[in-house]
Coordinates of C-alpha atoms in Angstrom, one line a residue:
Chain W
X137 CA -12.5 3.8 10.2
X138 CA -11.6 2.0 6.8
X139 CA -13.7 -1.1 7.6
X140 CA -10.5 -3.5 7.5
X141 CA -10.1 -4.3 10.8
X142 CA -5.9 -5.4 12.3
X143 CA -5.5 -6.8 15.3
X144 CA -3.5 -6.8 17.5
X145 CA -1.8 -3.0 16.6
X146 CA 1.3 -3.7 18.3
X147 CA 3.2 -6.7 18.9
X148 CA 6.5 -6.9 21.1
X149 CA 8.0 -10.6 20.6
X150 CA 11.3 -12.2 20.6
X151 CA 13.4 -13.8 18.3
X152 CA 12.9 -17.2 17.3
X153 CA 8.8 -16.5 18.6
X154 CA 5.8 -17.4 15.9
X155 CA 2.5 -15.0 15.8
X156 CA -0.7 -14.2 14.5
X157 CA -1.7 -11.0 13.1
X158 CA -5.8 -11.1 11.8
X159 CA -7.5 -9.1 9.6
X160 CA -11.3 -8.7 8.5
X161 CA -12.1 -7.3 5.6
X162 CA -14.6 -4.5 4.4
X163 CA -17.9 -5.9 4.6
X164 CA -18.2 -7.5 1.2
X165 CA -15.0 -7.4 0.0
X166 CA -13.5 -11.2 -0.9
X167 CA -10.1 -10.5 -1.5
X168 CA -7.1 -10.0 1.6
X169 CA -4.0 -8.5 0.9
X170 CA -1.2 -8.9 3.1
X171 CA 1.5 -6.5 2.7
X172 CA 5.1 -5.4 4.7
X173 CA 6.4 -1.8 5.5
X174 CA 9.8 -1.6 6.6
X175 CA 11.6 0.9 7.3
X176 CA 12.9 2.8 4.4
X177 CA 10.9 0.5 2.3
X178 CA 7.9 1.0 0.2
X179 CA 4.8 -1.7 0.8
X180 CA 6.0 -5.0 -0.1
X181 CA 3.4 -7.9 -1.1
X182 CA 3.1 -10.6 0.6
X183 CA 0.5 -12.5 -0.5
X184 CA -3.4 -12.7 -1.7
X185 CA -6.7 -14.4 -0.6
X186 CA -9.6 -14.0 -2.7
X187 CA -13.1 -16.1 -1.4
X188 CA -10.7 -18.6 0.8
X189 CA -7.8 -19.6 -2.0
X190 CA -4.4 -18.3 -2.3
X191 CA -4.4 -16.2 -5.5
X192 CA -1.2 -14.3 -5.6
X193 CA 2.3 -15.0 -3.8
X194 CA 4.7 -11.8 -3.8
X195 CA 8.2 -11.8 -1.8
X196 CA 6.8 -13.8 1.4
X197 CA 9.9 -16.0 3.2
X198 CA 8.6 -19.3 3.8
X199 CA 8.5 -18.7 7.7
X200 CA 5.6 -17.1 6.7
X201 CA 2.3 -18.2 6.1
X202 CA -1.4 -16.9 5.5
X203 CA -4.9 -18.3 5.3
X204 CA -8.4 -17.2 4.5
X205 CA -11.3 -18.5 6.2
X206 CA -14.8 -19.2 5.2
X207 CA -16.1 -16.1 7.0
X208 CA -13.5 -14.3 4.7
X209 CA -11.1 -13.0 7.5
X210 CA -7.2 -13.9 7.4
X211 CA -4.4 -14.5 9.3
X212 CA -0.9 -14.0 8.7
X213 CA 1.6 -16.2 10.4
X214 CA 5.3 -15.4 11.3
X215 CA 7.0 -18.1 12.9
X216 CA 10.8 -18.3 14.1
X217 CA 10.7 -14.8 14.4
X218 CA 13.8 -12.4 13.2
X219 CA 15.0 -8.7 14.2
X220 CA 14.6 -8.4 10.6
X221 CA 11.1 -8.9 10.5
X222 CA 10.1 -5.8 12.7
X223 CA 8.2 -4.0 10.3
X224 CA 4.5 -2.5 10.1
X225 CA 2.2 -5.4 8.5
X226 CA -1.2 -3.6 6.5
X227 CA -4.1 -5.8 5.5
X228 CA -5.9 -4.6 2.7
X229 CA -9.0 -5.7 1.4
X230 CA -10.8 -5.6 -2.2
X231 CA -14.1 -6.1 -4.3
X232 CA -12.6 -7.8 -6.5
X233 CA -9.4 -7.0 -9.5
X234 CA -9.5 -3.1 -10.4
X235 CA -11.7 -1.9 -7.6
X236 CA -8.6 -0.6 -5.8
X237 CA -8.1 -1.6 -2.0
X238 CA -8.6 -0.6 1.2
X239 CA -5.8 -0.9 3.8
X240 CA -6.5 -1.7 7.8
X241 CA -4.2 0.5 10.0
X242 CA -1.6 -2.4 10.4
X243 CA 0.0 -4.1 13.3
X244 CA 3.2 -3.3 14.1
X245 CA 5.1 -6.2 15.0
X246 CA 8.5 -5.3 16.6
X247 CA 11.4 -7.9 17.2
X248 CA 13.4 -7.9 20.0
Chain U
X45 CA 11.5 -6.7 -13.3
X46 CA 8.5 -4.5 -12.3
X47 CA 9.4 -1.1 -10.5
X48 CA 8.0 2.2 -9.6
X49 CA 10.3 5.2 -8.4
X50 CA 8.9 8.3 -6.8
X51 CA 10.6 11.7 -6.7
X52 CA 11.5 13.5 -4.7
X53 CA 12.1 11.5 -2.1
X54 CA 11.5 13.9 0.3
X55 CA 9.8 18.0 0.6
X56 CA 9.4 20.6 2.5
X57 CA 7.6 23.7 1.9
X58 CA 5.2 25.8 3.4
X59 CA 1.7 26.2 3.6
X60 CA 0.0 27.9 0.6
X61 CA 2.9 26.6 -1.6
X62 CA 2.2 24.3 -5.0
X63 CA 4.0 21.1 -5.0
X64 CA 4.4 18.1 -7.5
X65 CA 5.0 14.6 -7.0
X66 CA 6.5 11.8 -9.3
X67 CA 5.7 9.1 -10.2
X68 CA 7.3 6.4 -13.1
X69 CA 6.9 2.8 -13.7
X70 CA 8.3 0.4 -15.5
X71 CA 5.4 -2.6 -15.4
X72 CA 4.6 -5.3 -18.0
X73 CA 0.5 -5.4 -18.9
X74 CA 0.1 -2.2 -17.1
X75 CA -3.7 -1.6 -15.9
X76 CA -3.6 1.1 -13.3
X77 CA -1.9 3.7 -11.3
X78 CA -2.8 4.4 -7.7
X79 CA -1.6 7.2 -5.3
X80 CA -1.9 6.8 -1.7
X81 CA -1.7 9.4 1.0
X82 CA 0.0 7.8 4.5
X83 CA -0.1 9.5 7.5
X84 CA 0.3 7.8 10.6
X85 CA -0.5 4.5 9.8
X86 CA -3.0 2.8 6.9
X87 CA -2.7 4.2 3.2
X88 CA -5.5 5.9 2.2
X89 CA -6.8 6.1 -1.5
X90 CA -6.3 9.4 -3.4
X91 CA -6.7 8.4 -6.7
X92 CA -6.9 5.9 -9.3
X93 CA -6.0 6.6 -13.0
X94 CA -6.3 4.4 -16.0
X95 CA -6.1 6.7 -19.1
X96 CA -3.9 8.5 -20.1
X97 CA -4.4 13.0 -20.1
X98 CA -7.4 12.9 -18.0
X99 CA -6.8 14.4 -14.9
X100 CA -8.7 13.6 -11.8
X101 CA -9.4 16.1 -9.4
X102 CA -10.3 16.3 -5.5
X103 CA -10.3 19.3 -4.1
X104 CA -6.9 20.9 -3.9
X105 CA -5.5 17.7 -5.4
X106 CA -5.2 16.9 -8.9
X107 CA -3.4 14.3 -10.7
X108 CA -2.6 13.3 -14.3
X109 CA -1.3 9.8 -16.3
X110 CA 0.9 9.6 -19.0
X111 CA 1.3 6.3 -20.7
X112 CA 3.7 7.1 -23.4
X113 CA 5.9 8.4 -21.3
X114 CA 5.0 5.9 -18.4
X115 CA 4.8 8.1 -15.6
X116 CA 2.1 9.8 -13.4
X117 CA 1.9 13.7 -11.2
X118 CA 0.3 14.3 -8.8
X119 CA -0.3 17.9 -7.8
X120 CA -1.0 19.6 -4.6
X121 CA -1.9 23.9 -4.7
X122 CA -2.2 25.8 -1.4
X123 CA -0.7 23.0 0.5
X124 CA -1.7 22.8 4.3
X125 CA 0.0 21.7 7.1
X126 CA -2.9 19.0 7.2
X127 CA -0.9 17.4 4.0
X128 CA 2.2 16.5 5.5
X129 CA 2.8 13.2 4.7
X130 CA 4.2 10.5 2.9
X131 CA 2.5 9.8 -0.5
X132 CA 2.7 6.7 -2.4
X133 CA 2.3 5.4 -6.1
X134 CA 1.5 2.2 -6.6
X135 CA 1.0 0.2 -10.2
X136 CA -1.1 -2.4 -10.7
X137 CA -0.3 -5.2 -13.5
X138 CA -3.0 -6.7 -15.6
X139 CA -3.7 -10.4 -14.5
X140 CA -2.4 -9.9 -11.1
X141 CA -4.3 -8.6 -8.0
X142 CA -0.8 -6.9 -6.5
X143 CA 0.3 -3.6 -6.1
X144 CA 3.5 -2.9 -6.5
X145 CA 4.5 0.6 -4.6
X146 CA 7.2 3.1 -4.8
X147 CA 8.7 4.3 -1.5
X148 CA 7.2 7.5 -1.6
X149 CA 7.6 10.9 -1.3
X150 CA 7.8 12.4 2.6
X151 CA 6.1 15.9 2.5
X152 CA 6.4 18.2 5.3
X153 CA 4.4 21.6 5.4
X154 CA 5.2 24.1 7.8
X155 CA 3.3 27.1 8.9

């Protein structure tokens, strides 16, 4: 156990559907990193929380949205859902810059 | 554009074999290298290197930087069928918090 906690792990929806994927982080980490593993694709960054304020924005579609709230734990929105978007989502989590990160063991969210 | 490429993209071997991953980046204000092992699910942290020619060691896993030449190995001896899996290198700008990661290398050791 990593101490970055994903729920759910799996996800079965259908196109044009909007849902939640949640993450906690290690116990003291402040920063959430939300990142996408398709297939045949590396890790792709989403986007970054650290202590409840978006710090970093990587290649995240505007469907998509994130936040971090005050107890530190995020959520990762997906609204009108694609096929495209069936891909394995990792949480990671983070001291702070430098530290290196720690990755829950994802949801996989698959399409249909 | 920042990018990190991994080779090979795949391997198979078998067990008591040496292999040797690659890593090379091409990242403005670099400030560290990761690798990753991934087996069934979550990345887990192998190794981070800052400085260049000092290798860091874990067991039967080793793993060197070179920032010259922009690339990083890592090294596996008397690979076990417990090391299948993919490995990933990931960069890490300065003034950013993101990693950016390579697709990996898929390993596969066989009895």
């Amino acid at each position: 156990d990593s101490g970055v906690t994903q729920t759910p792990k799996h996800l079965i929806t259908a196109t044009g559907q909007r849902v939640t994927l949640r993450c906690s982080p290690r116990s003291g980490d402040l920063s959430v990193y939300w990142y996408q593993q398709s297939l045949d694709q590396g890790l792709q960054f989403l986007i970054q929380y650290y202590n409840g304020e978006e710090r970093a924005k990587g290649n995240i579609l505007e469907r998509f949205s994130a936040q971090q709230f005050p107890d530190l734990h995020s959520e990762l929105n997906l609204s009108s859902l694609e096929l495209g978007d069936s891909a394995l989502y990792f949480c990671a989590s983070s001291v702070g810059t430098g530290f290196g990160y720690t990755f829950g063991s994802g949801t996989r969210l698959t399409v249909v | 554009e920042d990018k990190v490429v991994q080779s090979p993209l795949s391997l198979v071997v078998h067990e008591g074999d040496t292999v040797t991953l690659n890593c090379s980046y091409e990242v403005t204000n670099f400030r560290s290298l990761l690798w990753y092992k991934q087996e069934k699910k979550a990345p887990t942290f192998l190794f981070m290197l800052t400085s260049s020619g000092i290798e860091k060691k874990s067991g039967r896993l080793s793993s060197i930087l070179d920032k010259k030449e922009l690339f990083s190995i890592l090294n596996i001896t008397a690979t076990q069928t417990g090391d299948s899996a993919v490995y990933l290198c990931a960069v890490e700008p300065h003034n950013t918090d993101k990693l950016i990661f390579g697709t990996g290398t898929r390993l596969q050791v066989f009895p």
